[in-house]
Short mmCIF file of C-alpha atoms in Angstrom, two decimals:
data_model
loop_
_atom_site.label_atom_id
_atom_site.label_comp_id
_atom_site.label_asym_id
_atom_site.label_seq_id
_atom_site.Cartn_x
_atom_site.Cartn_y
_atom_site.Cartn_z
CA UNK I 125 127.91 -247.45 -55.99
CA UNK I 126 125.78 -245.21 -53.81
CA UNK I 127 122.06 -245.08 -54.46
CA UNK I 128 120.75 -242.25 -56.64
CA UNK I 129 119.40 -239.28 -54.69
CA UNK I 130 116.00 -237.70 -55.17
CA UNK I 131 113.89 -234.75 -54.13
CA UNK I 132 110.19 -234.02 -54.32
CA UNK I 133 108.54 -230.68 -55.02
CA UNK I 134 104.88 -230.33 -54.00
CA UNK I 135 103.22 -227.35 -55.65
CA UNK I 136 100.07 -225.85 -54.22
CA UNK I 137 98.56 -223.19 -51.99
CA UNK I 138 96.06 -225.72 -50.69
CA UNK I 139 98.74 -227.59 -48.74
CA UNK I 140 100.30 -224.45 -47.25
CA UNK I 141 96.93 -223.02 -46.22
CA UNK I 142 96.14 -226.25 -44.37
CA UNK I 143 93.09 -227.01 -46.50
CA UNK I 144 94.51 -230.22 -47.97
CA UNK I 145 96.95 -232.68 -46.47
CA UNK I 146 99.52 -233.86 -48.95
CA UNK I 147 99.28 -237.59 -49.60
CA UNK I 148 101.83 -237.98 -52.38
CA UNK I 149 104.99 -237.45 -50.35
CA UNK I 150 104.48 -240.54 -48.20
CA UNK I 151 103.64 -242.63 -51.28
CA UNK I 152 106.70 -241.46 -53.20
CA UNK I 153 108.89 -242.02 -50.13
CA UNK I 154 107.73 -245.61 -49.82
CA UNK I 155 108.11 -246.39 -53.53
CA UNK I 156 111.56 -244.79 -53.78
CA UNK I 157 112.75 -246.54 -50.60
CA UNK I 158 111.74 -249.89 -52.11
CA UNK I 159 113.44 -249.01 -55.40
CA UNK I 160 116.74 -247.98 -53.82
CA UNK I 161 116.37 -244.29 -54.63
CA UNK I 162 117.19 -242.12 -51.62
CA UNK I 163 114.60 -239.38 -51.12
CA UNK I 164 116.73 -236.70 -49.47
CA UNK I 165 114.47 -233.67 -49.46
CA UNK I 166 110.91 -232.56 -50.06
CA UNK I 167 109.66 -229.04 -50.53
CA UNK I 168 106.22 -227.53 -50.65
CA UNK I 169 105.85 -224.17 -52.41
CA UNK I 170 102.82 -222.04 -53.22
CA UNK I 171 101.34 -221.28 -56.66
CA UNK I 172 103.92 -218.59 -57.23
CA UNK I 173 105.93 -218.75 -60.48
CA UNK I 174 109.17 -217.34 -59.04
CA UNK I 175 109.08 -219.76 -56.11
CA UNK I 176 108.37 -222.75 -58.34
CA UNK I 177 111.11 -221.90 -60.86
CA UNK I 178 113.69 -221.30 -58.10
CA UNK I 179 112.84 -224.57 -56.33
CA UNK I 180 112.93 -226.63 -59.55
CA UNK I 181 116.35 -225.28 -60.46
CA UNK I 182 117.77 -225.72 -56.95
CA UNK I 183 116.54 -229.32 -56.69
CA UNK I 184 117.47 -230.50 -60.19
CA UNK I 185 121.01 -229.24 -59.64
CA UNK I 186 121.35 -230.89 -56.23
CA UNK I 187 119.76 -234.32 -56.79
CA UNK I 188 119.77 -237.08 -59.39
CA UNK I 189 115.98 -237.28 -59.68
CA UNK I 190 113.25 -234.70 -59.03
CA UNK I 191 109.52 -235.45 -58.90
CA UNK I 192 106.92 -232.67 -58.80
CA UNK I 193 103.25 -233.00 -57.94
CA UNK I 194 100.41 -230.58 -58.53
CA UNK I 195 99.42 -227.74 -60.80
CA UNK I 196 98.99 -229.47 -64.15
CA UNK I 197 95.19 -229.28 -64.51
CA UNK I 198 93.02 -227.10 -66.79
CA UNK I 199 92.39 -224.11 -64.50
CA UNK I 200 94.10 -220.72 -64.26
CA UNK I 201 95.95 -221.72 -61.08
CA UNK I 202 97.66 -224.62 -62.90
CA UNK I 203 100.97 -223.05 -63.79
CA UNK I 204 103.47 -225.86 -63.27
CA UNK I 205 104.18 -226.68 -66.94
CA UNK I 206 104.94 -223.04 -67.76
CA UNK I 207 107.22 -222.76 -64.73
CA UNK I 208 109.12 -225.91 -65.70
CA UNK I 209 109.63 -224.53 -69.23
CA UNK I 210 110.94 -221.29 -67.70
CA UNK I 211 113.23 -223.19 -65.31
CA UNK I 212 114.76 -225.08 -68.25
CA UNK I 213 114.77 -222.04 -70.53
CA UNK I 214 112.76 -223.78 -73.25
CA UNK I 215 109.54 -222.97 -75.11
CA UNK I 216 106.14 -224.47 -74.38
CA UNK I 217 103.15 -225.06 -76.63
CA UNK I 218 100.34 -227.51 -77.34
CA UNK I 219 102.01 -230.66 -78.61
CA UNK I 220 100.40 -232.95 -81.12
CA UNK I 221 101.16 -236.19 -79.29
CA UNK I 222 99.60 -234.82 -76.12
CA UNK I 223 96.64 -233.42 -78.00
CA UNK I 224 96.10 -236.81 -79.69
CA UNK I 225 96.04 -238.58 -76.30
CA UNK I 226 93.45 -236.16 -75.02
CA UNK I 227 91.34 -236.24 -78.17
CA UNK I 228 91.17 -240.02 -77.96
CA UNK I 229 90.07 -239.80 -74.33
CA UNK I 230 87.45 -237.10 -74.74
CA UNK I 231 85.95 -238.64 -77.87
CA UNK I 232 85.23 -241.71 -75.72
CA UNK I 233 83.71 -239.78 -72.84
CA UNK I 234 81.73 -237.38 -75.01
CA UNK I 235 83.27 -234.38 -73.26
CA UNK I 236 84.50 -231.44 -75.30
CA UNK I 237 88.26 -230.86 -75.75
CA UNK I 238 87.79 -227.17 -75.10
CA UNK I 239 90.41 -224.45 -74.74
CA UNK I 240 90.85 -225.04 -70.99
CA UNK I 241 91.41 -228.79 -71.44
CA UNK I 242 93.75 -228.17 -74.36
CA UNK I 243 95.98 -226.23 -71.98
CA UNK I 244 96.83 -229.63 -70.48
CA UNK I 245 98.43 -230.57 -73.82
CA UNK I 246 100.94 -227.74 -73.47
CA UNK I 247 104.31 -229.48 -72.98
CA UNK I 248 107.76 -227.91 -72.65
CA UNK I 249 109.99 -228.45 -75.70
CA UNK I 250 112.11 -231.58 -75.41
CA UNK I 251 109.99 -233.28 -72.74
CA UNK I 252 108.65 -236.82 -73.02
CA UNK I 253 105.07 -237.57 -72.00
CA UNK I 254 104.07 -239.58 -68.94
CA UNK I 255 100.91 -241.34 -70.00
CA UNK I 256 98.65 -242.84 -67.39
CA UNK I 257 95.52 -244.93 -67.36
CA UNK I 258 93.54 -242.78 -64.91
CA UNK I 259 93.38 -239.36 -66.53
CA UNK I 260 93.63 -238.15 -70.12
CA UNK I 261 96.14 -235.41 -69.43
CA UNK I 262 99.74 -236.59 -69.44
CA UNK I 263 102.55 -235.61 -67.12
CA UNK I 264 106.01 -235.20 -68.61
CA UNK I 265 109.71 -235.76 -67.96
CA UNK I 266 112.35 -233.24 -68.91
CA UNK I 267 115.99 -233.69 -67.95
CA UNK I 268 115.93 -235.27 -64.50
CA UNK I 269 112.56 -233.71 -63.57
CA UNK I 270 109.33 -235.72 -63.65
CA UNK I 271 106.17 -233.62 -63.57
CA UNK I 272 103.08 -235.34 -62.22
CA UNK I 273 99.54 -234.54 -61.15
CA UNK I 274 98.54 -233.71 -57.59
CA UNK I 275 95.43 -235.90 -57.46
CA UNK I 276 96.73 -238.98 -55.62
CA UNK I 277 95.25 -241.64 -57.94
CA UNK I 278 96.75 -239.90 -60.97
CA UNK I 279 100.06 -239.24 -59.21
CA UNK I 280 100.33 -242.93 -58.38
CA UNK I 281 99.49 -243.99 -61.93
CA UNK I 282 102.14 -241.65 -63.34
CA UNK I 283 104.72 -242.89 -60.86
CA UNK I 284 104.03 -246.47 -62.00
CA UNK I 285 104.97 -245.35 -65.52
CA UNK I 286 108.12 -243.48 -64.52
CA UNK I 287 109.59 -245.77 -61.89
CA UNK I 288 110.75 -248.51 -64.31
CA UNK I 289 112.65 -245.87 -66.33
CA UNK I 290 114.75 -244.78 -63.33
CA UNK I 291 117.96 -246.51 -62.34
CA UNK I 292 117.39 -247.64 -58.81
CA UNK I 293 119.95 -248.84 -56.34
CA UNK I 294 119.88 -251.15 -53.39
CA UNK I 295 116.51 -251.09 -51.65
CA UNK I 296 116.68 -249.57 -48.19
CA UNK I 297 115.45 -252.25 -45.79
CA UNK I 298 114.15 -251.50 -42.34
CA UNK I 299 113.29 -253.40 -39.18
CA UNK I 300 111.52 -252.06 -36.19
CA UNK I 301 111.45 -253.01 -32.51
CA UNK I 302 108.93 -251.68 -30.02
CA UNK I 303 110.59 -250.99 -26.67
CA UNK I 304 108.38 -250.17 -23.69
CA UNK I 305 110.97 -248.08 -21.88
CA UNK I 306 111.15 -244.30 -21.88
CA UNK I 307 113.34 -242.94 -24.66
CA UNK I 308 115.62 -241.22 -22.17
CA UNK I 309 116.43 -244.60 -20.61
CA UNK I 310 117.32 -246.38 -23.85
CA UNK I 311 119.19 -243.44 -25.40
CA UNK I 312 122.53 -244.29 -23.78
CA UNK I 313 122.72 -247.93 -24.97
CA UNK I 314 121.36 -246.91 -28.40
CA UNK I 315 124.13 -244.37 -28.84
CA UNK I 316 126.78 -247.01 -28.10
CA UNK I 317 125.11 -249.35 -30.57
CA UNK I 318 124.93 -246.66 -33.27
CA UNK I 319 128.70 -246.22 -32.89
CA UNK I 320 129.21 -249.90 -33.66
CA UNK I 321 126.76 -250.18 -36.54
CA UNK I 322 127.91 -247.15 -38.52
CA UNK I 323 126.75 -248.72 -41.79
CA UNK I 324 123.15 -248.64 -40.54
CA UNK I 325 120.92 -245.76 -39.56
CA UNK I 326 119.27 -246.26 -36.21
CA UNK I 327 116.28 -244.07 -35.39
CA UNK I 328 114.20 -243.80 -32.25
CA UNK I 329 110.59 -242.63 -32.38
CA UNK I 330 108.96 -242.10 -28.98
CA UNK I 331 105.33 -242.87 -28.22
CA UNK I 332 103.10 -242.71 -25.20
CA UNK I 333 99.99 -244.82 -24.74
CA UNK I 334 98.28 -243.92 -21.49
CA UNK I 335 100.90 -244.65 -18.86
CA UNK I 336 103.21 -246.56 -21.16
CA UNK I 337 106.15 -244.56 -22.46
CA UNK I 338 108.20 -246.24 -25.12
CA UNK I 339 109.94 -245.90 -28.44
CA UNK I 340 109.95 -247.66 -31.75
CA UNK I 341 113.54 -248.27 -32.68
CA UNK I 342 113.97 -248.46 -36.45
CA UNK I 343 117.09 -249.85 -38.07
CA UNK I 344 117.67 -249.09 -41.76
CA UNK I 345 120.27 -250.36 -44.18
CA UNK I 346 120.82 -252.30 -47.37
CA UNK I 347 122.43 -255.47 -45.95
CA UNK I 348 120.02 -258.07 -44.57
CA UNK I 349 122.69 -259.80 -42.44
CA UNK I 350 123.67 -256.55 -40.77
CA UNK I 351 120.03 -255.79 -40.03
CA UNK I 352 119.72 -259.25 -38.45
CA UNK I 353 122.77 -258.56 -36.32
CA UNK I 354 121.37 -255.19 -35.23
CA UNK I 355 118.01 -256.68 -34.32
CA UNK I 356 119.74 -259.39 -32.29
CA UNK I 357 121.63 -256.70 -30.42
CA UNK I 358 118.39 -254.79 -29.74
CA UNK I 359 116.79 -257.98 -28.39
CA UNK I 360 119.81 -258.53 -26.16
CA UNK I 361 119.65 -254.99 -24.81
CA UNK I 362 115.92 -254.50 -24.44
CA UNK I 363 114.51 -258.00 -24.21
CA UNK A 185 100.96 -203.83 -44.45
CA UNK A 186 101.45 -207.28 -45.95
CA UNK A 187 101.21 -210.27 -43.65
CA UNK A 188 104.46 -211.70 -42.28
CA UNK A 189 105.82 -214.66 -44.22
CA UNK A 190 106.81 -218.00 -42.75
CA UNK A 191 108.45 -221.29 -43.60
CA UNK A 192 108.51 -224.66 -41.89
CA UNK A 193 111.41 -227.09 -41.72
CA UNK A 194 110.57 -230.70 -40.88
CA UNK A 195 113.64 -232.68 -39.81
CA UNK A 196 113.66 -236.45 -39.95
CA UNK A 197 114.58 -239.53 -41.94
CA UNK A 198 111.34 -241.17 -40.88
CA UNK A 199 109.26 -238.86 -43.08
CA UNK A 200 111.52 -239.23 -46.13
CA UNK A 201 111.64 -243.03 -45.83
CA UNK A 202 107.84 -243.14 -45.79
CA UNK A 203 107.68 -244.70 -42.33
CA UNK A 204 105.90 -241.76 -40.70
CA UNK A 205 103.49 -239.27 -42.20
CA UNK A 206 104.14 -235.74 -41.07
CA UNK A 207 101.23 -234.31 -39.12
CA UNK A 208 102.69 -231.00 -37.98
CA UNK A 209 102.73 -229.21 -41.33
CA UNK A 210 98.94 -229.24 -41.71
CA UNK A 211 98.51 -228.09 -38.11
CA UNK A 212 100.97 -225.23 -38.48
CA UNK A 213 99.39 -224.22 -41.79
CA UNK A 214 95.96 -223.97 -40.20
CA UNK A 215 97.16 -222.04 -37.15
CA UNK A 216 99.25 -219.61 -39.19
CA UNK A 217 96.44 -219.05 -41.70
CA UNK A 218 94.13 -218.13 -38.83
CA UNK A 219 96.78 -215.84 -37.33
CA UNK A 220 97.48 -213.95 -40.57
CA UNK A 221 100.96 -215.38 -41.05
CA UNK A 222 101.51 -216.56 -44.60
CA UNK A 223 103.14 -219.99 -44.71
CA UNK A 224 105.03 -219.76 -48.01
CA UNK A 225 107.22 -222.84 -47.99
CA UNK A 226 107.81 -226.10 -46.17
CA UNK A 227 110.84 -228.33 -46.43
CA UNK A 228 111.58 -231.80 -45.20
CA UNK A 229 115.24 -232.76 -44.79
CA UNK A 230 116.91 -235.87 -43.43
CA UNK A 231 118.97 -236.22 -40.23
CA UNK A 232 122.03 -234.84 -42.01
CA UNK A 233 123.82 -231.90 -40.30
CA UNK A 234 124.91 -230.17 -43.53
CA UNK A 235 121.39 -230.38 -44.98
CA UNK A 236 119.79 -229.06 -41.79
CA UNK A 237 122.23 -226.15 -41.42
CA UNK A 238 121.85 -225.14 -45.07
CA UNK A 239 118.05 -225.26 -44.92
CA UNK A 240 117.86 -223.28 -41.67
CA UNK A 241 120.07 -220.54 -43.08
CA UNK A 242 118.24 -220.39 -46.41
CA UNK A 243 114.83 -220.17 -44.76
CA UNK A 244 115.66 -217.69 -41.99
CA UNK A 245 117.11 -215.34 -44.61
CA UNK A 246 114.11 -215.64 -46.90
CA UNK A 247 111.17 -215.50 -44.47
CA UNK A 248 110.07 -213.52 -41.42
CA UNK A 249 109.37 -216.58 -39.28
CA UNK A 250 110.76 -220.14 -39.39
CA UNK A 251 109.40 -223.09 -37.41
CA UNK A 252 111.26 -226.39 -37.21
CA UNK A 253 109.91 -229.71 -36.00
CA UNK A 254 111.76 -232.84 -35.01
CA UNK A 255 115.13 -233.97 -33.74
CA UNK A 256 115.20 -232.49 -30.22
CA UNK A 257 114.86 -235.70 -28.16
CA UNK A 258 117.44 -237.58 -26.06
CA UNK A 259 118.79 -240.05 -28.63
CA UNK A 260 121.89 -239.95 -30.85
CA UNK A 261 119.81 -239.11 -33.93
CA UNK A 262 118.49 -235.92 -32.30
CA UNK A 263 120.88 -233.36 -33.74
CA UNK A 264 118.66 -230.34 -34.37
CA UNK A 265 119.87 -228.13 -31.48
CA UNK A 266 123.52 -228.57 -32.49
CA UNK A 267 122.68 -227.80 -36.12
CA UNK A 268 120.80 -224.63 -35.15
CA UNK A 269 123.78 -223.47 -33.08
CA UNK A 270 126.03 -224.12 -36.06
CA UNK A 271 123.68 -222.28 -38.42
CA UNK A 272 123.74 -219.22 -36.15
CA UNK A 273 127.47 -219.55 -35.42
CA UNK A 274 126.94 -219.66 -31.65
CA UNK A 275 127.97 -222.08 -28.89
CA UNK A 276 125.73 -224.68 -27.28
CA UNK A 277 125.80 -226.23 -23.83
CA UNK A 278 123.55 -227.46 -21.02
CA UNK A 279 121.77 -224.39 -19.73
CA UNK A 280 120.73 -224.01 -16.11
CA UNK A 281 117.20 -222.76 -16.80
CA UNK A 282 116.56 -225.74 -19.08
CA UNK A 283 118.15 -228.14 -16.59
CA UNK A 284 115.97 -226.73 -13.80
CA UNK A 285 112.80 -227.31 -15.86
CA UNK A 286 113.79 -230.89 -16.48
CA UNK A 287 114.88 -231.56 -12.91
CA UNK A 288 111.51 -230.35 -11.66
CA UNK A 289 109.74 -232.65 -14.10
CA UNK A 290 111.78 -235.77 -13.46
CA UNK A 291 111.72 -235.38 -9.69
CA UNK A 292 107.92 -235.58 -9.96
CA UNK A 293 107.89 -238.64 -12.23
CA UNK A 294 110.65 -240.47 -10.36
CA UNK A 295 112.66 -240.90 -13.57
CA UNK A 296 116.36 -240.23 -13.57
CA UNK A 297 117.75 -237.08 -15.22
CA UNK A 298 120.53 -239.11 -16.83
CA UNK A 299 123.12 -238.02 -19.36
CA UNK A 300 120.89 -238.74 -22.35
CA UNK A 301 118.00 -236.69 -20.94
CA UNK A 302 120.36 -233.89 -19.96
CA UNK A 303 121.26 -233.55 -23.63
CA UNK A 304 117.77 -232.07 -24.05
CA UNK A 305 118.86 -229.16 -21.83
CA UNK A 306 121.57 -228.20 -24.33
CA UNK A 307 120.43 -224.86 -25.73
CA UNK A 308 122.23 -222.60 -28.23
CA UNK A 309 123.63 -219.41 -26.69
CA UNK A 310 121.21 -216.51 -26.86
CA UNK A 311 118.08 -218.62 -27.36
CA UNK A 312 114.94 -218.32 -25.22
CA UNK A 313 113.17 -221.46 -24.03
CA UNK A 314 109.78 -222.64 -25.28
CA UNK A 315 108.24 -224.31 -22.28
CA UNK A 316 105.27 -226.59 -22.73
CA UNK A 317 102.92 -228.52 -20.51
CA UNK A 318 103.21 -231.88 -22.26
CA UNK A 319 106.90 -232.72 -22.10
CA UNK A 320 109.72 -231.71 -19.78
CA UNK A 321 112.18 -230.85 -22.51
CA UNK A 322 111.82 -227.30 -23.83
CA UNK A 323 112.02 -226.09 -27.41
CA UNK A 324 113.70 -222.76 -28.03
CA UNK A 325 113.58 -219.62 -30.15
CA UNK A 326 116.67 -217.97 -31.57
CA UNK A 327 116.47 -215.03 -33.95
CA UNK A 328 113.41 -215.68 -36.10
CA UNK A 329 113.69 -219.48 -35.77
CA UNK A 330 111.45 -221.47 -33.42
CA UNK A 331 112.64 -224.99 -32.71
CA UNK A 332 109.96 -227.47 -31.66
CA UNK A 333 109.49 -231.18 -31.08
CA UNK A 334 108.30 -233.60 -33.74
CA UNK A 335 105.81 -235.49 -31.55
CA UNK A 336 102.52 -233.84 -32.58
CA UNK A 337 101.10 -233.30 -29.06
CA UNK A 338 104.33 -231.61 -27.98
CA UNK A 339 104.63 -229.63 -31.22
CA UNK A 340 101.12 -228.30 -30.71
CA UNK A 341 101.79 -227.37 -27.08
CA UNK A 342 104.95 -225.49 -28.08
CA UNK A 343 103.14 -223.68 -30.89
CA UNK A 344 100.51 -222.52 -28.37
CA UNK A 345 103.35 -220.90 -26.40
CA UNK A 346 105.01 -219.26 -29.40
CA UNK A 347 102.03 -218.05 -31.42
CA UNK A 348 101.07 -215.17 -29.07
CA UNK A 349 104.65 -213.85 -29.32
CA UNK A 350 104.48 -213.52 -33.12
CA UNK A 351 103.09 -210.47 -34.86
CA UNK A 352 100.29 -211.78 -37.01
CA UNK A 353 98.51 -209.99 -39.81
CA UNK A 354 95.08 -210.24 -41.33
CA UNK A 355 93.70 -213.76 -41.11
CA UNK A 356 93.35 -215.41 -44.49
CA UNK A 357 89.68 -216.30 -44.86
CA UNK A 358 88.41 -218.92 -47.25
CA UNK A 359 85.11 -220.04 -48.68
CA UNK A 360 84.48 -223.12 -50.69
CA UNK A 361 81.88 -224.14 -53.27
CA UNK A 362 81.36 -227.66 -54.50
CA UNK A 363 80.62 -227.69 -58.22
CA UNK A 364 79.47 -230.93 -59.83
CA UNK A 365 80.86 -230.15 -63.25
CA UNK A 366 84.12 -231.42 -64.69
CA UNK A 367 87.02 -229.08 -64.00
CA UNK A 368 87.70 -228.66 -67.73
CA UNK A 369 84.20 -227.24 -68.16
CA UNK A 370 84.41 -224.67 -65.37
CA UNK A 371 88.01 -223.63 -66.08
CA UNK A 372 87.08 -221.01 -68.71
CA UNK A 373 84.58 -219.06 -66.56
CA UNK A 374 86.88 -219.41 -63.51
CA UNK A 375 89.76 -217.83 -65.41
CA UNK A 376 87.59 -214.84 -66.35
CA UNK A 377 86.48 -214.50 -62.74
CA UNK A 378 90.08 -214.72 -61.45
CA UNK A 379 90.93 -211.80 -63.74
CA UNK A 380 88.21 -209.71 -62.09
CA UNK A 381 88.96 -210.67 -58.48
CA UNK A 382 92.71 -210.14 -58.54
CA UNK A 383 92.74 -209.37 -54.80
CA UNK A 384 91.57 -212.93 -54.07
CA UNK A 385 93.18 -216.26 -54.78
CA UNK A 386 90.85 -218.69 -56.48
CA UNK A 387 91.80 -222.35 -56.46
CA UNK A 388 90.12 -225.34 -58.06
CA UNK A 389 90.54 -228.83 -56.61
CA UNK A 390 89.06 -231.61 -58.72
CA UNK A 391 87.40 -234.68 -57.30
CA UNK A 392 85.67 -237.74 -58.67
CA UNK A 393 83.12 -239.78 -56.78
CA UNK A 394 82.02 -242.72 -58.87
CA UNK A 395 80.58 -241.15 -61.99
CA UNK A 396 80.45 -237.62 -60.61
CA UNK A 397 83.32 -235.39 -61.70
CA UNK A 398 83.52 -232.07 -59.98
CA UNK A 399 85.72 -229.53 -58.29
CA UNK A 400 85.83 -227.69 -55.02
CA UNK A 401 86.39 -224.06 -55.82
CA UNK A 402 88.13 -222.29 -52.94
CA UNK A 403 88.29 -218.53 -52.68
CA UNK A 404 90.83 -217.01 -50.28
CA UNK A 405 91.38 -213.45 -49.17
CA UNK A 406 91.35 -211.11 -46.20
CA UNK A 407 88.22 -209.04 -46.98
CA UNK A 408 84.91 -210.60 -46.01
CA UNK A 409 82.85 -208.44 -48.40
CA UNK A 410 85.00 -209.41 -51.36
CA UNK A 411 84.65 -213.07 -50.45
CA UNK A 412 80.87 -212.61 -50.33
CA UNK A 413 80.98 -211.01 -53.78
CA UNK A 414 83.07 -213.84 -55.16
CA UNK A 415 80.77 -216.50 -53.72
CA UNK A 416 77.76 -214.71 -55.23
CA UNK A 417 79.51 -214.78 -58.60
CA UNK A 418 80.23 -218.49 -58.25
CA UNK A 419 76.56 -219.15 -57.41
CA UNK A 420 75.55 -217.14 -60.50
CA UNK A 421 77.90 -219.10 -62.75
CA UNK A 422 77.49 -222.61 -61.40
CA UNK A 423 74.11 -222.58 -59.64
#
């Protein structure tokens, strides 16, 4: 059975204006790779309702699993939950289970559960909460879409909650060999090899360090024996 | 006149497997923001021809400018140029101007312009070359799509060539204020302010440093005086 496919949607003007560098994509990619879930696409869109709704609907139709990050805080620019409700055509309101989570948290910290914070308890109808140990405000899952925070520590905590609920597949394994020959010189032999190992993906990532031109050749696949065979071939070809 | 809109397409399994962290998106975002070109969307797709062709066509229809990065090297996994040709429905072959560029480069370095390297001179019909001072192999522009390398130093060199050819708009300016109050406490006043400064975008990005909870409030817009007014309001509200 092929691995499930996945996409990520990063929501936020701050990434597209260059102010903030997204950190969640690389983390999700690594976790999904280890879990045997194939991350096939990632998109970044701005804080624009039409763009968010369109992207959510395109991705949830095309992939088995969708993860979003960003836009679920207490401020006016946090519009993700409303957009998800619109994408699914369901209502959204403060939900008692979410409010209870937040009340418990704020009563401990002495902060007020004011109107702005209560917005974070607004959950689309039919969603299940993603609790997390870092922040009071929950994420949520609806259909095949998992809605998480943009702050990396909270995103990671939410992913730890969600990952065990997803059906993974065979972990994608990878091996890497550093070759100190220019990419243009190893490309021919690599192409022949790729034709023989069609069950593996073979990537070449060039580097230059001063006067050394080389490439990291990365072999990916799910079968350990085949990876061993590919690495042996690389050693044979490039020493 | 509104600023032109733009999208970026990052091509490469290595980003989606978590092996490599994309560095070009943040660079492009900063350069476009300064040039008054609004980066509205970014996508990352894997080395899959159908996915690349579909993304190129979706983005070039939806935005004024599209920049791609990755997949234009000499190895078998470098399939971007062919996919662009397919997306535009044009032919692709080794082109003499591209071959001449590469011959000049390799005759200097003493490396052989072999079959693999010559693949990098394959250019879709009707495209114009993007020369650059870092690498021999050119990128190219076709229609509103600008095809660049994934290696950051080469991507940046190509962008320096292309940027002056694009019609920019008003640079998006931004100012930032660090507020050491929890985001849930400043969200109410910020929402009121956002309703008054509808010509600006006001974002709030929470942080925690030990026991300090706060947010960086970022105000973006094209009019310096309005930004000054907004910053004065923030000072008034949050000291």
